[in-house]
mmCIF file of C-alpha atoms in Angstrom:
data_model
loop_
_atom_site.group_PDB
_atom_site.id
_atom_site.type_symbol
_atom_site.label_atom_id
_atom_site.label_comp_id
_atom_site.label_asym_id
_atom_site.label_seq_id
_atom_site.Cartn_x
_atom_site.Cartn_y
_atom_site.Cartn_z
ATOM 1 C CA MET H 1 0.000 0.000 0.000
ATOM 2 C CA ARG H 2 1.391 3.426 -0.955
ATOM 3 C CA VAL H 3 1.020 6.228 1.561
ATOM 4 C CA LEU H 4 2.005 9.887 1.691
ATOM 5 C CA ALA H 5 3.340 10.958 5.098
ATOM 6 C CA LEU H 6 3.123 14.629 6.059
ATOM 7 C CA LEU H 7 6.443 15.867 7.412
ATOM 8 C CA SER H 8 6.345 19.112 9.386
ATOM 9 C CA GLY H 9 9.900 19.387 10.683
ATOM 10 C CA GLY H 10 8.852 18.803 14.294
ATOM 11 C CA ILE H 11 9.450 15.731 16.451
ATOM 12 C CA ASP H 12 6.298 13.701 15.801
ATOM 13 C CA SER H 13 5.809 13.492 12.052
ATOM 14 C CA PRO H 14 9.201 11.862 11.261
ATOM 15 C CA VAL H 15 8.421 9.199 13.868
ATOM 16 C CA ALA H 16 5.011 8.577 12.293
ATOM 17 C CA ALA H 17 6.580 8.237 8.831
ATOM 18 C CA TYR H 18 9.252 5.901 10.160
ATOM 19 C CA LEU H 19 6.812 3.655 12.046
ATOM 20 C CA ILE H 20 4.468 3.311 9.095
ATOM 21 C CA ALA H 21 7.403 2.496 6.804
ATOM 22 C CA LYS H 22 8.563 -0.168 9.263
ATOM 23 C CA GLN H 23 5.088 -1.714 9.008
ATOM 24 C CA GLY H 24 5.781 -2.362 5.337
ATOM 25 C CA PHE H 25 3.939 0.562 3.772
ATOM 26 C CA ASP H 26 5.515 2.154 0.699
ATOM 27 C CA VAL H 27 6.060 5.679 2.026
ATOM 28 C CA ASP H 28 6.738 8.997 0.346
ATOM 29 C CA LEU H 29 6.782 12.340 2.147
ATOM 30 C CA ALA H 30 5.091 15.727 1.783
ATOM 31 C CA HIS H 31 6.060 18.976 3.458
ATOM 32 C CA PHE H 32 3.971 22.152 3.512
ATOM 33 C CA ASP H 33 6.337 25.070 3.057
ATOM 34 C CA ASN H 34 5.152 27.705 5.525
ATOM 35 C CA ARG H 35 7.294 30.585 4.309
ATOM 36 C CA PRO H 36 7.120 33.541 4.875
ATOM 37 C CA PHE H 37 5.688 32.566 8.279
ATOM 38 C CA THR H 38 8.823 30.668 9.284
ATOM 39 C CA GLU H 39 12.568 30.781 8.549
ATOM 40 C CA GLU H 40 13.820 30.923 4.972
ATOM 41 C CA ASP H 41 15.918 27.771 5.423
ATOM 42 C CA TYR H 42 13.299 25.647 7.194
ATOM 43 C CA VAL H 43 12.872 23.390 4.152
ATOM 44 C CA GLU H 44 16.529 22.372 4.519
ATOM 45 C CA ARG H 45 15.738 20.952 7.957
ATOM 46 C CA VAL H 46 12.847 18.957 6.519
ATOM 47 C CA LEU H 47 15.049 17.614 3.723
ATOM 48 C CA SER H 48 17.545 16.475 6.366
ATOM 49 C CA LEU H 49 14.774 14.686 8.254
ATOM 50 C CA GLY H 50 13.605 13.042 5.042
ATOM 51 C CA ARG H 51 17.138 11.792 4.345
ATOM 52 C CA VAL H 52 17.364 10.257 7.830
ATOM 53 C CA ILE H 53 14.006 8.481 7.445
ATOM 54 C CA ALA H 54 14.945 7.194 3.993
ATOM 55 C CA SER H 55 18.295 5.997 5.289
ATOM 56 C CA ARG H 56 16.858 4.354 8.423
ATOM 57 C CA THR H 57 14.256 2.496 6.396
ATOM 58 C CA ASP H 58 16.735 1.767 3.611
ATOM 59 C CA ARG H 59 14.540 2.975 0.813
ATOM 60 C CA GLN H 60 14.305 5.778 -1.682
ATOM 61 C CA MET H 61 11.593 8.294 -0.897
ATOM 62 C CA LYS H 62 10.128 11.249 -2.697
ATOM 63 C CA LEU H 63 9.643 14.436 -0.713
ATOM 64 C CA TYR H 64 7.025 16.760 -2.157
ATOM 65 C CA VAL H 65 7.443 20.363 -1.003
ATOM 66 C CA ILE H 66 4.088 22.116 -1.314
ATOM 67 C CA PRO H 67 3.767 25.900 -0.928
ATOM 68 C CA HIS H 68 1.464 26.770 1.965
ATOM 69 C CA GLY H 69 2.101 30.470 2.653
ATOM 70 C CA GLU H 70 -0.722 31.689 0.420
ATOM 71 C CA ASN H 71 -3.128 29.245 2.075
ATOM 72 C CA GLN H 72 -2.189 30.644 5.476
ATOM 73 C CA SER H 73 -2.553 34.219 4.239
ATOM 74 C CA ALA H 74 -5.978 33.553 2.771
ATOM 75 C CA ILE H 75 -7.195 32.047 6.039
ATOM 76 C CA GLY H 76 -5.721 34.976 7.977
ATOM 77 C CA ARG H 77 -7.412 37.525 5.720
ATOM 78 C CA GLU H 78 -10.825 35.912 5.440
ATOM 79 C CA CYS H 79 -11.563 33.756 8.475
ATOM 80 C CA GLU H 80 -12.077 34.088 12.198
ATOM 81 C CA ARG H 81 -8.678 34.017 13.806
ATOM 82 C CA ARG H 82 -9.208 31.325 16.402
ATOM 83 C CA TYR H 83 -9.890 28.802 13.639
ATOM 84 C CA GLN H 84 -6.568 29.438 11.871
ATOM 85 C CA CYS H 85 -4.939 26.147 12.951
ATOM 86 C CA VAL H 86 -7.903 23.920 12.130
ATOM 87 C CA LEU H 87 -8.430 25.606 8.766
ATOM 88 C CA CYS H 88 -4.687 25.416 8.043
ATOM 89 C CA ARG H 89 -4.671 21.708 8.789
ATOM 90 C CA ARG H 90 -7.764 21.180 6.643
ATOM 91 C CA MET H 91 -5.984 22.921 3.767
ATOM 92 C CA MET H 92 -2.993 20.618 4.220
ATOM 93 C CA LEU H 93 -5.169 17.489 4.297
ATOM 94 C CA ARG H 94 -7.169 18.690 1.294
ATOM 95 C CA THR H 95 -4.071 19.503 -0.759
ATOM 96 C CA ALA H 96 -2.104 16.410 0.252
ATOM 97 C CA GLY H 97 -5.204 14.324 -0.395
ATOM 98 C CA ALA H 98 -5.545 15.785 -3.885
ATOM 99 C CA LEU H 99 -1.867 15.033 -4.521
ATOM 100 C CA ALA H 100 -2.391 11.503 -3.187
ATOM 101 C CA GLU H 101 -5.279 10.918 -5.579
ATOM 102 C CA LYS H 102 -3.283 12.302 -8.497
ATOM 103 C CA GLU H 103 -0.150 10.254 -7.740
ATOM 104 C CA GLY H 104 -1.851 7.029 -6.682
ATOM 105 C CA TYR H 105 -1.360 7.021 -2.900
ATOM 106 C CA ASP H 106 -3.936 5.117 -0.846
ATOM 107 C CA ALA H 107 -3.771 7.175 2.354
ATOM 108 C CA LEU H 108 -2.132 10.064 4.181
ATOM 109 C CA VAL H 109 -0.105 9.665 7.372
ATOM 110 C CA THR H 110 0.171 12.351 10.052
ATOM 111 C CA GLY H 111 2.001 12.675 13.362
ATOM 112 C CA ASP H 112 -1.102 13.682 15.316
ATOM 113 C CA SER H 113 -1.193 12.616 18.948
ATOM 114 C CA VAL H 114 -4.435 13.408 20.686
ATOM 115 C CA GLY H 115 -4.357 16.214 23.234
ATOM 116 C CA GLN H 116 -0.757 17.155 22.592
ATOM 117 C CA VAL H 117 -1.421 20.668 21.279
ATOM 118 C CA ALA H 118 -4.505 22.844 20.913
ATOM 119 C CA SER H 119 -5.148 21.819 17.325
ATOM 120 C CA GLN H 120 -5.048 18.103 18.164
ATOM 121 C CA THR H 121 -8.131 17.662 20.324
ATOM 122 C CA VAL H 122 -10.630 14.975 19.373
ATOM 123 C CA GLU H 123 -13.128 17.650 18.277
ATOM 124 C CA ASN H 124 -10.581 19.407 16.077
ATOM 125 C CA LEU H 125 -9.308 16.181 14.524
ATOM 126 C CA LEU H 126 -12.902 15.248 13.655
ATOM 127 C CA ALA H 127 -13.462 18.684 12.128
ATOM 128 C CA GLU H 128 -10.300 18.287 10.062
ATOM 129 C CA ASN H 129 -10.904 14.750 8.739
ATOM 130 C CA SER H 130 -13.532 15.539 6.148
ATOM 131 C CA ALA H 131 -11.146 17.769 4.188
ATOM 132 C CA SER H 132 -9.148 14.803 2.938
ATOM 133 C CA PRO H 133 -10.486 12.793 0.012
ATOM 134 C CA VAL H 134 -8.403 9.802 1.173
ATOM 135 C CA GLN H 135 -8.025 7.973 4.487
ATOM 136 C CA VAL H 136 -5.800 9.576 7.141
ATOM 137 C CA LEU H 137 -3.640 7.221 9.216
ATOM 138 C CA ARG H 138 -2.373 8.454 12.605
ATOM 139 C CA PRO H 139 0.097 5.926 14.023
ATOM 140 C CA LEU H 140 0.975 8.100 17.054
ATOM 141 C CA ILE H 141 -2.569 8.912 18.103
ATOM 142 C CA ALA H 142 -2.429 7.350 21.601
ATOM 143 C CA MET H 143 1.288 7.671 22.289
ATOM 144 C CA ASP H 144 2.624 10.068 24.882
ATOM 145 C CA LYS H 145 5.353 12.563 24.119
ATOM 146 C CA GLU H 146 8.091 10.661 25.940
ATOM 147 C CA GLU H 147 7.490 7.542 23.862
ATOM 148 C CA ILE H 148 7.632 9.581 20.666
ATOM 149 C CA ILE H 149 10.808 11.393 21.742
ATOM 150 C CA ASN H 150 12.507 8.098 22.589
ATOM 151 C CA ILE H 151 11.810 6.727 19.124
ATOM 152 C CA ALA H 152 12.951 10.000 17.553
ATOM 153 C CA LYS H 153 16.227 9.714 19.457
ATOM 154 C CA ASP H 154 16.651 6.080 18.406
ATOM 155 C CA ILE H 155 16.192 6.801 14.719
ATOM 156 C CA GLY H 156 18.253 9.988 14.730
ATOM 157 C CA THR H 157 15.602 12.581 13.925
ATOM 158 C CA PHE H 158 15.310 14.165 17.375
ATOM 159 C CA GLU H 159 18.385 16.365 17.098
ATOM 160 C CA ILE H 160 17.280 17.781 13.751
ATOM 161 C CA SER H 161 13.691 18.290 14.891
ATOM 162 C CA SER H 162 14.893 20.066 18.027
ATOM 163 C CA LEU H 163 16.974 22.654 16.216
ATOM 164 C CA PRO H 164 15.873 26.196 17.050
ATOM 165 C CA GLY H 165 13.116 27.500 14.848
ATOM 166 C CA ILE H 166 10.601 30.308 14.743
ATOM 167 C CA CYS H 167 7.150 29.066 15.759
ATOM 168 C CA CYS H 168 4.423 29.452 13.154
ATOM 169 C CA MET H 169 3.597 33.157 13.120
ATOM 170 C CA MET H 170 0.020 32.529 12.042
ATOM 171 C CA ALA H 171 -0.885 30.581 15.180
ATOM 172 C CA PRO H 172 -3.578 32.602 16.983
ATOM 173 C CA PRO H 173 -3.193 33.686 20.618
ATOM 174 C CA LYS H 174 -6.311 31.691 21.577
ATOM 175 C CA PRO H 175 -6.878 28.804 19.152
ATOM 176 C CA ALA H 176 -10.212 26.981 19.034
ATOM 177 C CA THR H 177 -9.973 23.633 20.779
ATOM 178 C CA ARG H 178 -13.512 22.311 20.259
ATOM 179 C CA SER H 179 -14.309 23.141 16.655
ATOM 180 C CA GLN H 180 -17.631 22.089 15.220
ATOM 181 C CA LEU H 181 -17.614 21.039 11.583
ATOM 182 C CA ASP H 182 -20.579 23.198 10.549
ATOM 183 C CA ARG H 183 -18.845 26.285 11.922
ATOM 184 C CA ILE H 184 -15.563 25.323 10.274
ATOM 185 C CA LEU H 185 -17.292 24.825 6.925
ATOM 186 C CA ALA H 186 -18.913 28.252 7.247
ATOM 187 C CA GLU H 187 -15.506 29.830 7.896
ATOM 188 C CA GLU H 188 -13.922 27.894 5.044
ATOM 189 C CA GLY H 189 -16.682 29.117 2.753
ATOM 190 C CA LYS H 190 -15.305 32.656 3.114
ATOM 191 C CA MET H 191 -12.320 31.708 0.939
ATOM 192 C CA ASP H 192 -11.889 29.400 -2.040
ATOM 193 C CA PRO H 193 -10.119 26.261 -0.801
ATOM 194 C CA GLY H 194 -10.468 24.522 -4.161
ATOM 195 C CA ASP H 195 -8.624 27.279 -6.030
ATOM 196 C CA LEU H 196 -5.948 27.470 -3.340
ATOM 197 C CA THR H 197 -5.382 23.713 -3.627
ATOM 198 C CA VAL H 198 -5.023 23.889 -7.404
ATOM 199 C CA SER H 199 -2.560 26.799 -7.104
ATOM 200 C CA ALA H 200 -0.462 25.015 -4.480
ATOM 201 C CA LEU H 201 -0.268 21.828 -6.533
ATOM 202 C CA GLU H 202 0.963 23.789 -9.555
ATOM 203 C CA GLU H 203 4.055 24.818 -7.560
ATOM 204 C CA VAL H 204 5.067 21.490 -5.963
ATOM 205 C CA GLU H 205 8.793 20.644 -5.873
ATOM 206 C CA VAL H 206 9.784 16.976 -5.810
ATOM 207 C CA HIS H 207 13.019 15.831 -4.154
ATOM 208 C CA VAL H 208 14.267 12.252 -4.281
ATOM 209 C CA LEU H 209 15.988 11.127 -1.075
ATOM 210 C CA GLY H 210 17.818 8.042 0.072
ATOM 211 C CA PRO H 211 19.811 5.225 -1.500
ATOM 212 C CA MET W 1 5.364 52.261 22.479
ATOM 213 C CA TYR W 2 7.886 49.431 22.796
ATOM 214 C CA SER W 3 10.290 49.247 25.705
ATOM 215 C CA VAL W 4 11.041 45.524 25.951
ATOM 216 C CA LEU W 5 12.524 43.227 23.347
ATOM 217 C CA ARG W 6 12.517 39.480 23.986
ATOM 218 C CA SER W 7 14.544 36.856 22.189
ATOM 219 C CA CYS W 8 12.350 34.268 20.518
ATOM 220 C CA ASN W 9 12.917 30.691 21.828
ATOM 221 C CA SER W 10 14.626 29.903 18.572
ATOM 222 C CA GLY W 11 17.306 32.555 19.079
ATOM 223 C CA GLN W 12 16.662 33.460 15.446
ATOM 224 C CA ALA W 13 14.277 36.339 16.070
ATOM 225 C CA TYR W 14 13.255 39.062 18.496
ATOM 226 C CA VAL W 15 9.744 39.954 19.567
ATOM 227 C CA ALA W 16 8.498 43.320 20.840
ATOM 228 C CA ARG W 17 5.018 43.790 22.268
ATOM 229 C CA PRO W 18 3.412 47.205 22.702
ATOM 230 C CA ASP W 19 3.631 48.633 26.212
ATOM 231 C CA GLY W 20 -0.034 49.550 26.370
ATOM 232 C CA GLU W 21 -3.217 49.063 24.442
ATOM 233 C CA PHE W 22 -2.599 49.059 20.697
ATOM 234 C CA SER W 23 -5.179 50.806 18.553
ATOM 235 C CA GLN W 24 -3.240 51.513 15.368
ATOM 236 C CA ASP W 25 -4.182 50.110 11.970
ATOM 237 C CA ILE W 26 -1.271 48.003 10.710
ATOM 238 C CA HIS W 27 -2.150 48.601 7.057
ATOM 239 C CA GLU W 28 -2.020 52.359 7.611
ATOM 240 C CA ILE W 29 1.324 51.996 9.405
ATOM 241 C CA ALA W 30 2.655 50.070 6.411
ATOM 242 C CA GLU W 31 1.439 52.774 4.034
ATOM 243 C CA ARG W 32 3.318 55.389 6.038
ATOM 244 C CA LEU W 33 6.479 53.244 6.112
ATOM 245 C CA CYS W 34 6.572 52.363 2.408
ATOM 246 C CA PRO W 35 7.934 55.742 1.177
ATOM 247 C CA SER W 36 10.997 55.220 3.396
ATOM 248 C CA GLY W 37 11.786 51.890 1.745
ATOM 249 C CA HIS W 38 9.760 49.319 3.721
ATOM 250 C CA GLU W 39 8.145 46.782 1.434
ATOM 251 C CA VAL W 40 5.087 44.682 2.272
ATOM 252 C CA LEU W 41 5.851 41.129 1.153
ATOM 253 C CA THR W 42 2.689 39.423 2.390
ATOM 254 C CA ASP W 43 -0.644 40.644 3.669
ATOM 255 C CA ALA W 44 -2.138 37.896 5.824
ATOM 256 C CA GLY W 45 -4.817 40.128 7.308
ATOM 257 C CA VAL W 46 -3.900 39.508 10.921
ATOM 258 C CA LEU W 47 -0.271 40.287 10.178
ATOM 259 C CA LEU W 48 1.908 41.858 7.521
ATOM 260 C CA VAL W 49 5.293 40.461 6.519
ATOM 261 C CA ILE W 50 7.482 43.446 5.656
ATOM 262 C CA ARG W 51 11.079 43.903 4.483
ATOM 263 C CA SER W 52 12.924 46.874 5.984
ATOM 264 C CA PRO W 53 15.107 49.165 3.849
ATOM 265 C CA ASP W 54 18.112 47.225 5.215
ATOM 266 C CA GLY W 55 16.678 43.937 3.999
ATOM 267 C CA ILE W 56 15.528 42.652 7.403
ATOM 268 C CA GLU W 57 12.241 40.762 7.307
ATOM 269 C CA TYR W 58 9.769 41.449 10.082
ATOM 270 C CA SER W 59 6.132 40.781 10.857
ATOM 271 C CA LEU W 60 3.737 43.371 12.217
ATOM 272 C CA PHE W 61 0.754 41.786 13.960
ATOM 273 C CA LYS W 62 -2.727 43.242 14.342
ATOM 274 C CA GLU W 63 -2.271 43.383 18.122
ATOM 275 C CA GLY W 64 0.905 45.438 17.700
ATOM 276 C CA LYS W 65 3.458 42.692 18.200
ATOM 277 C CA VAL W 66 6.566 42.996 16.031
ATOM 278 C CA LEU W 67 8.653 39.892 15.231
ATOM 279 C CA VAL W 68 12.011 40.692 13.662
ATOM 280 C CA LYS W 69 13.824 37.836 11.919
ATOM 281 C CA THR W 70 17.336 38.523 13.117
ATOM 282 C CA PRO W 71 19.530 37.081 15.863
ATOM 283 C CA ASP W 72 21.031 40.562 16.386
ATOM 284 C CA GLU W 73 19.360 42.588 19.157
ATOM 285 C CA THR W 74 20.677 45.940 17.934
ATOM 286 C CA VAL W 75 19.310 45.325 14.469
ATOM 287 C CA ALA W 76 15.984 44.245 15.969
ATOM 288 C CA TRP W 77 15.728 47.484 17.965
ATOM 289 C CA GLU W 78 16.441 49.520 14.832
ATOM 290 C CA VAL W 79 13.588 47.799 13.035
ATOM 291 C CA VAL W 80 11.209 48.260 15.978
ATOM 292 C CA ARG W 81 12.042 51.981 16.178
ATOM 293 C CA SER W 82 11.450 52.359 12.467
ATOM 294 C CA VAL W 83 8.052 50.689 12.862
ATOM 295 C CA GLU W 84 7.198 53.191 15.610
ATOM 296 C CA SER W 85 8.021 56.000 13.200
ATOM 297 C CA GLY W 86 5.051 54.857 11.135
ATOM 298 C CA PHE W 87 2.569 55.165 13.995
ATOM 299 C CA ASP W 88 -0.224 57.673 13.758
ATOM 300 C CA ALA W 89 0.512 60.388 16.316
#
């Protein structure tokens, strides 16, 4: 089964990609490039993480780098601020899902772990799910942070993921933690997610990593 | 308007928050700064990403916060002071 694992640059998503690859899934990676709302060289960190995962699983992987800055801007301009994170994550699932359908992947993989951050409550995850046209696998969903960190240290991604970095500037001061889908859909209706997805997919860069 | 500058956890940026209540319009501030060489790179509604005349990128948030992408405190202060110069008296 071919899956597309979302790689953020943080601690969790490389572990999720690694674990799913170890289960025998054929894994490629996708990163949403958050510039200008992060450092200019952040993609380099993600490429390094991708190389470690490819090396540790002894396979060649593609890493799709998908522009996400305009998505973030559109949400910031049009939508209620506290929904920024949920709407951002819906845009990522929608766009990665469209890429998955186009390139023949059966599912997406994310590093979500329930309750870890404001955007990863059960309510928010439910409100995010419907954006993806393909199944979303979450291998870390019930793991605690220490377990995830230990695996990250074992596979050699922890040091890269822990490098200093500017937090996402678009994160609102008080993010919604119990989003309801009907409200989220109303907010999303203020912009044009379909057009944004098409635009982002026109600008995808593909890197080939590993042996 | 700004008297404290804090290093971001990353060490790659500095953040200044307004001392009191902030009631300025960030788009109007940007308009006043543009003639002196500031360039708006991105308008995300709740924040503007701007490049200073010296090429330093900074973000001006709706609530008045300024995040300057530099590890150099002196440079960050210069940018913050230039932002203040665009405030409506």
